[in-house]
mmCIF file of C-alpha atoms in Angstrom:
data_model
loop_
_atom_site.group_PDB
_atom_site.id
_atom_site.type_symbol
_atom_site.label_atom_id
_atom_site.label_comp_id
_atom_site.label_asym_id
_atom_site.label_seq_id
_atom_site.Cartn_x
_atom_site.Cartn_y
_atom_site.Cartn_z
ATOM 1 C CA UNK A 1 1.236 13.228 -16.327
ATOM 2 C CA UNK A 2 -1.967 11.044 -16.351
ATOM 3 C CA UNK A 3 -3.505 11.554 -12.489
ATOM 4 C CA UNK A 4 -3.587 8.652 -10.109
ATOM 5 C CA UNK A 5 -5.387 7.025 -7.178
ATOM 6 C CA UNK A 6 -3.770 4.112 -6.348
ATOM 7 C CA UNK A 7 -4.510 1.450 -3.492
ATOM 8 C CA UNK A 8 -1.714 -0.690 -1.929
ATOM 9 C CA UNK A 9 -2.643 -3.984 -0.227
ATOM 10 C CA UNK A 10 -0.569 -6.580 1.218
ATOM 11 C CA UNK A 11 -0.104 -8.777 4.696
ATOM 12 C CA UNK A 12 0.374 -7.281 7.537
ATOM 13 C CA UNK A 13 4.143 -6.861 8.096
ATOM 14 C CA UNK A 14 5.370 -7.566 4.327
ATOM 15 C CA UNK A 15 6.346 -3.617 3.818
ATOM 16 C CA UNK A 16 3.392 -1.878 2.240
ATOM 17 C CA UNK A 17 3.853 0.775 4.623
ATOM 18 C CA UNK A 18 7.147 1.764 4.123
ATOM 19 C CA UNK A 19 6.534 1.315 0.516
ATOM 20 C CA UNK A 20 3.847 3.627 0.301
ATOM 21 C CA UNK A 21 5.936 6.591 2.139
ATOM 22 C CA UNK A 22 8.975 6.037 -0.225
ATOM 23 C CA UNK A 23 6.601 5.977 -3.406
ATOM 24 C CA UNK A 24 4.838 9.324 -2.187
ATOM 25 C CA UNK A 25 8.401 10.834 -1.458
ATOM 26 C CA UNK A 26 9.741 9.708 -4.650
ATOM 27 C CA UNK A 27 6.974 11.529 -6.850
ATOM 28 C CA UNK A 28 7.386 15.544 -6.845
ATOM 29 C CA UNK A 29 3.582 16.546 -7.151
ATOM 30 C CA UNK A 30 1.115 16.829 -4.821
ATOM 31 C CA UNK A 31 0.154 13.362 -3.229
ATOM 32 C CA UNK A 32 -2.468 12.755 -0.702
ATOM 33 C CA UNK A 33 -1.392 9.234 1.281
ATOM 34 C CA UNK A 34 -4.301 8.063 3.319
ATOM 35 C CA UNK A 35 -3.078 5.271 5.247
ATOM 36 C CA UNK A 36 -6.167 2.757 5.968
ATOM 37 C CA UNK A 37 -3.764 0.146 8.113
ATOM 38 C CA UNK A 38 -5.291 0.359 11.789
ATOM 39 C CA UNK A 39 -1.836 0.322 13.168
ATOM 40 C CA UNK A 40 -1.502 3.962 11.681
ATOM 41 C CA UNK A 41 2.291 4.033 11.108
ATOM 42 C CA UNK A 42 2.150 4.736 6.924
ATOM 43 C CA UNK A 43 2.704 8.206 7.622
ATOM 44 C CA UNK A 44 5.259 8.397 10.085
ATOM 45 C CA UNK A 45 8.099 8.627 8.050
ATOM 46 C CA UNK A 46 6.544 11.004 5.557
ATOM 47 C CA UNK A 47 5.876 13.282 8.379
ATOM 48 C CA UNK A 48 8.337 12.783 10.845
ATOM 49 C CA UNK A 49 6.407 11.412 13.459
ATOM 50 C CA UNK A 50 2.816 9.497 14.453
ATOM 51 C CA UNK A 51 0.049 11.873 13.548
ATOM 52 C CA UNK A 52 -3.644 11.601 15.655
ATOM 53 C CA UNK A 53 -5.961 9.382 13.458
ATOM 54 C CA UNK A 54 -9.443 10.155 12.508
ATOM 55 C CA UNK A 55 -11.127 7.943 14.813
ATOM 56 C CA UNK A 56 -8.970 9.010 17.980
ATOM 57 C CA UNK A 57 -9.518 12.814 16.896
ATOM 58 C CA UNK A 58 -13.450 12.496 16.611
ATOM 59 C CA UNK A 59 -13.728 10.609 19.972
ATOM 60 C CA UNK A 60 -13.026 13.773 22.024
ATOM 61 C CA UNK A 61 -14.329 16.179 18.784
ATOM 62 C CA UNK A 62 -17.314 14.398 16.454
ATOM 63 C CA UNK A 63 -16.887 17.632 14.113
ATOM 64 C CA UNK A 64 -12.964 18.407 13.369
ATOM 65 C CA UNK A 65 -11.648 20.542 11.027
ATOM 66 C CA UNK A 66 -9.717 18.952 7.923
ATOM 67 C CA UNK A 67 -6.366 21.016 8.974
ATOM 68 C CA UNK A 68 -7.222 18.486 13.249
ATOM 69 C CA UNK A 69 -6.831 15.144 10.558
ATOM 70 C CA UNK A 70 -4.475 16.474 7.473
ATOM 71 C CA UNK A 71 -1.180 16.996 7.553
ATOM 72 C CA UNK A 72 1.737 17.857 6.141
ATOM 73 C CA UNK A 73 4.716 15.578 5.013
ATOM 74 C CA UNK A 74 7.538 15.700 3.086
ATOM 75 C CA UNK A 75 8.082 16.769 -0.746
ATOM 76 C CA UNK A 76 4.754 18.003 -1.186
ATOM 77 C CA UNK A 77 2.822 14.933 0.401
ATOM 78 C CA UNK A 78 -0.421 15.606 2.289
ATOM 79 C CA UNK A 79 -0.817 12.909 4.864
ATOM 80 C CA UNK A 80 -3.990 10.786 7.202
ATOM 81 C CA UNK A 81 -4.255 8.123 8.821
ATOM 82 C CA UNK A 82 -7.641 6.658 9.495
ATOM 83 C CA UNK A 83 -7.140 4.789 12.557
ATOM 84 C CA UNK A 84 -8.504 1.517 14.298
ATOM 85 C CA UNK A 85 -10.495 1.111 17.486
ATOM 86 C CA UNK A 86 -9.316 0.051 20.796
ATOM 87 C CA UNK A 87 -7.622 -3.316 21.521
ATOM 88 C CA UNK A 88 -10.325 -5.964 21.370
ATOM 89 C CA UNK A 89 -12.947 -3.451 20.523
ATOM 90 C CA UNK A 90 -14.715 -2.910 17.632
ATOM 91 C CA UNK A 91 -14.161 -3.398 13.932
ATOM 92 C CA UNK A 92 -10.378 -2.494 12.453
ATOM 93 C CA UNK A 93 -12.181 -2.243 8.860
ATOM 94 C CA UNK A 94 -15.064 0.438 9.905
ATOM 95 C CA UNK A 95 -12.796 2.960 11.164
ATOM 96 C CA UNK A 96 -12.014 2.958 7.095
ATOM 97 C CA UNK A 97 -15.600 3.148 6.427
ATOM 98 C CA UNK A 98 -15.852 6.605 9.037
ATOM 99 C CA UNK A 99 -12.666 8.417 7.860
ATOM 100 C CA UNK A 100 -13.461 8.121 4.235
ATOM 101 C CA UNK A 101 -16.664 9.807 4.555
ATOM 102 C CA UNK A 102 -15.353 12.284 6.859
ATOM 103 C CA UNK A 103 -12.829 13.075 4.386
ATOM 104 C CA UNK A 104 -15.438 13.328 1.603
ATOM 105 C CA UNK A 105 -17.462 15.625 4.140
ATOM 106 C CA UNK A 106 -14.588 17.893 4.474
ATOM 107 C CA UNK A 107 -13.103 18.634 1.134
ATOM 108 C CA UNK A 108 -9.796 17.029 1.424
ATOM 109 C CA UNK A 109 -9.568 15.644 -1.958
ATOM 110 C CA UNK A 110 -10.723 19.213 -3.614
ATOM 111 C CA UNK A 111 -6.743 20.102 -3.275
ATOM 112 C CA UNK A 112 -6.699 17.967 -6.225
ATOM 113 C CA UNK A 113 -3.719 16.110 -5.855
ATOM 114 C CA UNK A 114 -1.654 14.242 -9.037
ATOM 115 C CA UNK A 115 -1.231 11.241 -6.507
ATOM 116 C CA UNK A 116 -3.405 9.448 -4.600
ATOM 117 C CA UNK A 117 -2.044 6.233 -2.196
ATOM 118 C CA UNK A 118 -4.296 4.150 0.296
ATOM 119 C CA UNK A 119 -2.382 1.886 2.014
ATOM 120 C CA UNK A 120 -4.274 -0.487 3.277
ATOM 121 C CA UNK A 121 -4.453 -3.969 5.312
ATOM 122 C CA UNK A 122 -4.447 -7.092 3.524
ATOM 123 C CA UNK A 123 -7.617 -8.407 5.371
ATOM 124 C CA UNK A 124 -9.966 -8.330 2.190
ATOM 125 C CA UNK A 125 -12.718 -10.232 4.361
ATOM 126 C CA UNK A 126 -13.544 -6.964 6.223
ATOM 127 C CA UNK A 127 -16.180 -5.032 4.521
ATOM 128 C CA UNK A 128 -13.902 -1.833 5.672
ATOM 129 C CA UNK A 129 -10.652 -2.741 3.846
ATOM 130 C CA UNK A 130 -12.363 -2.951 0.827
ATOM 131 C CA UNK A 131 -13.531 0.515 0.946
ATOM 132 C CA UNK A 132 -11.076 1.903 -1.441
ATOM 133 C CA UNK A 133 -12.254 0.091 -4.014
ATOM 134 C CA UNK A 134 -16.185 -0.960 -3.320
ATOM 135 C CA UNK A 135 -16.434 2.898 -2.767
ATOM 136 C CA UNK A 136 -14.286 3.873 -6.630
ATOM 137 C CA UNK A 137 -11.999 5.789 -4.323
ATOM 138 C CA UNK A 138 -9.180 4.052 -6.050
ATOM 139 C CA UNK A 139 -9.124 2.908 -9.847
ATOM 140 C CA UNK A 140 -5.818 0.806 -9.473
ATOM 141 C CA UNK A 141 -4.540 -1.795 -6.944
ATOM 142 C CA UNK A 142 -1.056 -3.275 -6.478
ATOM 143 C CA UNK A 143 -0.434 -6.049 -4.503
ATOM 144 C CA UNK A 144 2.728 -6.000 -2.018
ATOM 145 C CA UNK A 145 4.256 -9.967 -1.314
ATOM 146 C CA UNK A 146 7.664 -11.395 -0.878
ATOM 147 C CA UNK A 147 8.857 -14.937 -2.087
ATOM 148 C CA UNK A 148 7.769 -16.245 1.594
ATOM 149 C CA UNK A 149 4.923 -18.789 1.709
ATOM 150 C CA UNK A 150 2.109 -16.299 3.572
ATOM 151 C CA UNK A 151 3.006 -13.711 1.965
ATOM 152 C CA UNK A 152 2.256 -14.895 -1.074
ATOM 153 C CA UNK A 153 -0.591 -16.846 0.036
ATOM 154 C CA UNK A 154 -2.129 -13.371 1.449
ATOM 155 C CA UNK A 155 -1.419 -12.006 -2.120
ATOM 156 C CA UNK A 156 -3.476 -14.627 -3.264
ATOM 157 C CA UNK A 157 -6.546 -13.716 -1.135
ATOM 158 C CA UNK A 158 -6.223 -10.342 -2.235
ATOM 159 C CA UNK A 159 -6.253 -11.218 -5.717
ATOM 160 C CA UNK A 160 -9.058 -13.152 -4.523
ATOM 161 C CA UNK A 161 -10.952 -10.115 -3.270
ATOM 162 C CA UNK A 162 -9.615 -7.606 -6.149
ATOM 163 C CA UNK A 163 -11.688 -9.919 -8.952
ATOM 164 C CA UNK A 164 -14.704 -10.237 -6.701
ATOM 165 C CA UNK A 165 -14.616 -6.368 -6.734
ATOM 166 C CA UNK A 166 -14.201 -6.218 -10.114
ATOM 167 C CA UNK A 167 -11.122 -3.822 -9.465
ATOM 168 C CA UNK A 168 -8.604 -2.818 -11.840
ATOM 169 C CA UNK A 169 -5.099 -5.081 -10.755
ATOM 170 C CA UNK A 170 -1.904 -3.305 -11.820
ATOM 171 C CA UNK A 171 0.598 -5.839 -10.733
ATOM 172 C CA UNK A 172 2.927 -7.374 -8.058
ATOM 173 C CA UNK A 173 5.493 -5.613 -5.881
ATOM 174 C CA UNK A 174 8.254 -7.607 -4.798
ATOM 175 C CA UNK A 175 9.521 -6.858 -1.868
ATOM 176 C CA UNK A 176 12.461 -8.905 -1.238
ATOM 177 C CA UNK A 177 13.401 -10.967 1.799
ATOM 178 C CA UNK A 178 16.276 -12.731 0.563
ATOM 179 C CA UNK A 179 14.294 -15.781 -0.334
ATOM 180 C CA UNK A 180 16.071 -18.429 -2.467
ATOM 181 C CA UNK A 181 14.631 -17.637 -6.011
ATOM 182 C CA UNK A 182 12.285 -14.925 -4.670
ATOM 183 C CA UNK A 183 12.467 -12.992 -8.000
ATOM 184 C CA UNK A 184 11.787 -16.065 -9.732
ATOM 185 C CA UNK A 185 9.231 -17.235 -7.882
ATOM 186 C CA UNK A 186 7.085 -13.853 -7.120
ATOM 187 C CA UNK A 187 7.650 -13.677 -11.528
ATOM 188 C CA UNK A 188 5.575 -16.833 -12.103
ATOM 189 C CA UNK A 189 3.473 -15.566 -9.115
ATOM 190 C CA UNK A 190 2.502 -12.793 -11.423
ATOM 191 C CA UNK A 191 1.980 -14.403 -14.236
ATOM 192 C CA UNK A 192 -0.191 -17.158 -12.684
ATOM 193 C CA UNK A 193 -2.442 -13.997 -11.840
ATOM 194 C CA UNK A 194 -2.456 -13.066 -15.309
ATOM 195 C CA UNK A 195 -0.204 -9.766 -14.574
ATOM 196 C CA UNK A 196 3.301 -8.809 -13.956
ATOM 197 C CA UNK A 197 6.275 -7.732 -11.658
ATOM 198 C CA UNK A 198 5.978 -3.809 -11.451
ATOM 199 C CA UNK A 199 8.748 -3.646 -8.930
ATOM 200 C CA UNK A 200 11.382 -5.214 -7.245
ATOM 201 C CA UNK A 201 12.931 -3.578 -3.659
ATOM 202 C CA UNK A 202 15.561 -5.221 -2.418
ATOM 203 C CA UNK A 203 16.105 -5.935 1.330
ATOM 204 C CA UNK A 204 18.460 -3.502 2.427
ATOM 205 C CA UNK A 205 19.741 -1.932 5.884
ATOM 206 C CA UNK A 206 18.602 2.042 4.633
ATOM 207 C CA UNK A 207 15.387 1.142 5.114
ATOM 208 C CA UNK A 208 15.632 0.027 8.821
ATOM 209 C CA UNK A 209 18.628 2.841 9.355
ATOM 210 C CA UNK A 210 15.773 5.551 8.096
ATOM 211 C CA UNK A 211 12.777 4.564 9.752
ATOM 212 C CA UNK A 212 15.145 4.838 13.066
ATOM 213 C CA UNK A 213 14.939 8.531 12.692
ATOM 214 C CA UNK A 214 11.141 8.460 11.216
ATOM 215 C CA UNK A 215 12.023 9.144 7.512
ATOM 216 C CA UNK A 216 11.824 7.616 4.222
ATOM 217 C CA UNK A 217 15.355 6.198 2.546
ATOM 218 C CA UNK A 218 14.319 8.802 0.032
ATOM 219 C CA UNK A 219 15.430 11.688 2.384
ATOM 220 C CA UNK A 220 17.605 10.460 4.154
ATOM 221 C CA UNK A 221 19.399 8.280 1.657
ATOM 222 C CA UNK A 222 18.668 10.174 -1.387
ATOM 223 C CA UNK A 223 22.098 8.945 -3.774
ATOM 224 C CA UNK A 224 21.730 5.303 -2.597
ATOM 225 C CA UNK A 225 20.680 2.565 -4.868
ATOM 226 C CA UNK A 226 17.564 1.841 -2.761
ATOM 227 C CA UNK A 227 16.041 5.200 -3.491
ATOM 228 C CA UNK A 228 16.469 4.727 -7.258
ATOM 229 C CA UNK A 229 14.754 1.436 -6.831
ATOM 230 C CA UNK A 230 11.670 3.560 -5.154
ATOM 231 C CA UNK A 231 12.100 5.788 -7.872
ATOM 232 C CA UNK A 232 12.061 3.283 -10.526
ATOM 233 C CA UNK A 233 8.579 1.576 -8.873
ATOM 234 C CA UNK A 234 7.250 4.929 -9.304
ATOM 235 C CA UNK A 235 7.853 5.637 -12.217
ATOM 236 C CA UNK A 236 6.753 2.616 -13.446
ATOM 237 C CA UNK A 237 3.435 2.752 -11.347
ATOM 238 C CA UNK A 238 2.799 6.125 -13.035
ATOM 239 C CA UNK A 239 3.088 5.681 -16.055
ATOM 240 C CA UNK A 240 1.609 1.689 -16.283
ATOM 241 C CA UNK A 241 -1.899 1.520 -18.259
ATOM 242 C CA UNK A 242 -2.012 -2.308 -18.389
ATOM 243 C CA UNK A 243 -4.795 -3.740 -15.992
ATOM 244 C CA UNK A 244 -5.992 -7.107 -15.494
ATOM 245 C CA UNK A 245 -8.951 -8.549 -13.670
ATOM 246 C CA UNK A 246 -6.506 -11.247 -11.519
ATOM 247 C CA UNK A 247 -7.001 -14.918 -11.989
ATOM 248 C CA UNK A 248 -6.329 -15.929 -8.123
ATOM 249 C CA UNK A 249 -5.619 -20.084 -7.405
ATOM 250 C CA UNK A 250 -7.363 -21.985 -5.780
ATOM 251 C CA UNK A 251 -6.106 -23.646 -2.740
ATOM 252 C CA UNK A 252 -4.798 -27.015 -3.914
ATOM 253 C CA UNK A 253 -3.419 -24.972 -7.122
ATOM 254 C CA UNK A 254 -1.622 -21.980 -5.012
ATOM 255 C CA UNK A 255 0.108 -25.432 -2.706
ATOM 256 C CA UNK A 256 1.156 -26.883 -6.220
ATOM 257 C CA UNK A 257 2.877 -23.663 -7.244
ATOM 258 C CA UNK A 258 4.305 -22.936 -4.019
ATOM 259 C CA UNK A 259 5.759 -26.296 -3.379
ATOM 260 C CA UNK A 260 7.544 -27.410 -6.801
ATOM 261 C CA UNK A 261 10.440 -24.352 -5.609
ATOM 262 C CA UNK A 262 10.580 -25.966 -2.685
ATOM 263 C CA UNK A 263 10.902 -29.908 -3.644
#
């Protein structure tokens, strides 16, 4: 199987997160998830609890070990989460900036993993969330977004950010919300971008009911018809070799789209 680095972005909120843990324990090889979200929770459920991020671990030791900032999560995940500075202090987007070259410094991607995931914040502004791609640490993105209004609208920024970095735009995750139309809707989304649909989640209970006990619906719900759906995005992430360079819409363009579901 063809080796990945992958780089999730998507607003705040929308389901990246949980996303990203459920794709890493869908896919049986070694996968290093490096979650670059400063609220540090991508991991959580791969590991079974919050793990100390980079920046909190060098602010009491500037020269850690890789085994003080890597850990290990479940079905043969490796697992970091860069971290974010203090409330009101400091840039969210530089403690990205810090962890990736600390990471570089210590080795962590000579375990050579089949599976790289960033996860990371939808705030393309930041010089820091664009790290994973500015720096080539990641040679594909997909975009997280529901059928709901800012959602989509983030999307669009991101796509926005993704051609301005000339990065490599694998398509659009659905995540659903129950939206009237979502599927529809987050479709034409796609194609408006010039790409495609690469998954569709549906809302469902399991996902709340395992993140309650700090696990993916992959473990703890491995039969159910959620998990396949991970499984199938997965799958379909692995094995997809058709990029675009996205066409984002302008403002007045993105309010057209948007607004002829809803009149």
């Amino acid at each position: 199987m063809v080796k990945k680095k992958i780089a999730i972005y998507g607003k705040g909120g929308i389901g990246k997160s949980t996303t990203v843990s459920n794709i890493a324990a869908s896919f049986d090889d070694l996968t290093f998830v490096i979650g670059c979200d400063p609220k540090a929770d991508t991991t959580r459920t791969l590991v079974g609890k919050r793990i100390p991020t980079i920046l909190d671990t060098i602010r009491t030791n500037k020269q850690p070990e890789l085994e003080e900032i890597l850990y290990d999560g479940y079905n043969n995940t490796l697992c970091v989460e860069s971290g974010g500075p203090e409330p009101g202090v400091g840039c969210a987007g530089r403690g990205v900036i810090v962890a990736m070259k600390l990471l570089d410094q210590l080795g962590a991607f000579e375990s050579d993993p089949d599976l790289v995931i960033y996860d990371v914040l939808g705030d393309v502004v930041c010089g820091g969330f664009s790290v994973p791609l500015r720096e080539e640490y990641a040679d594909e993105v997909y975009i997280v977004t529901s059928g709901e209004y800012m959602s989509l609208y983030a999307a669009n920024n991101i796509a926005k950010g993704v051609q301005k970095l000339n990065g490599k735009l694998g398509g659009i995750i659905c995540n659903c919300r129950n939206v009237e139309d979502e599927i529809e809707i987050v479709t034409e989304f796609a194609a408006l971008l010039k790409t495609k649909v690469i998954g569709v989640i549906p809302r469902s209970q399991l996902v709340q009911t395992s993140e309650f006990q700090a696990k993916t619906v992959i473990e703890v719900f491995p039969d159910s018809q959620q998990a396949e759906e991970y499984r199938k995005l997965t799958k379909n992430i692995m094995e997809n070799d058709d990029f675009v360079s996205p066409t984002p819409m302008q403002s007045d363009e993105f309010e057209k789209f948007f607004y002829s579901y809803v009149h």
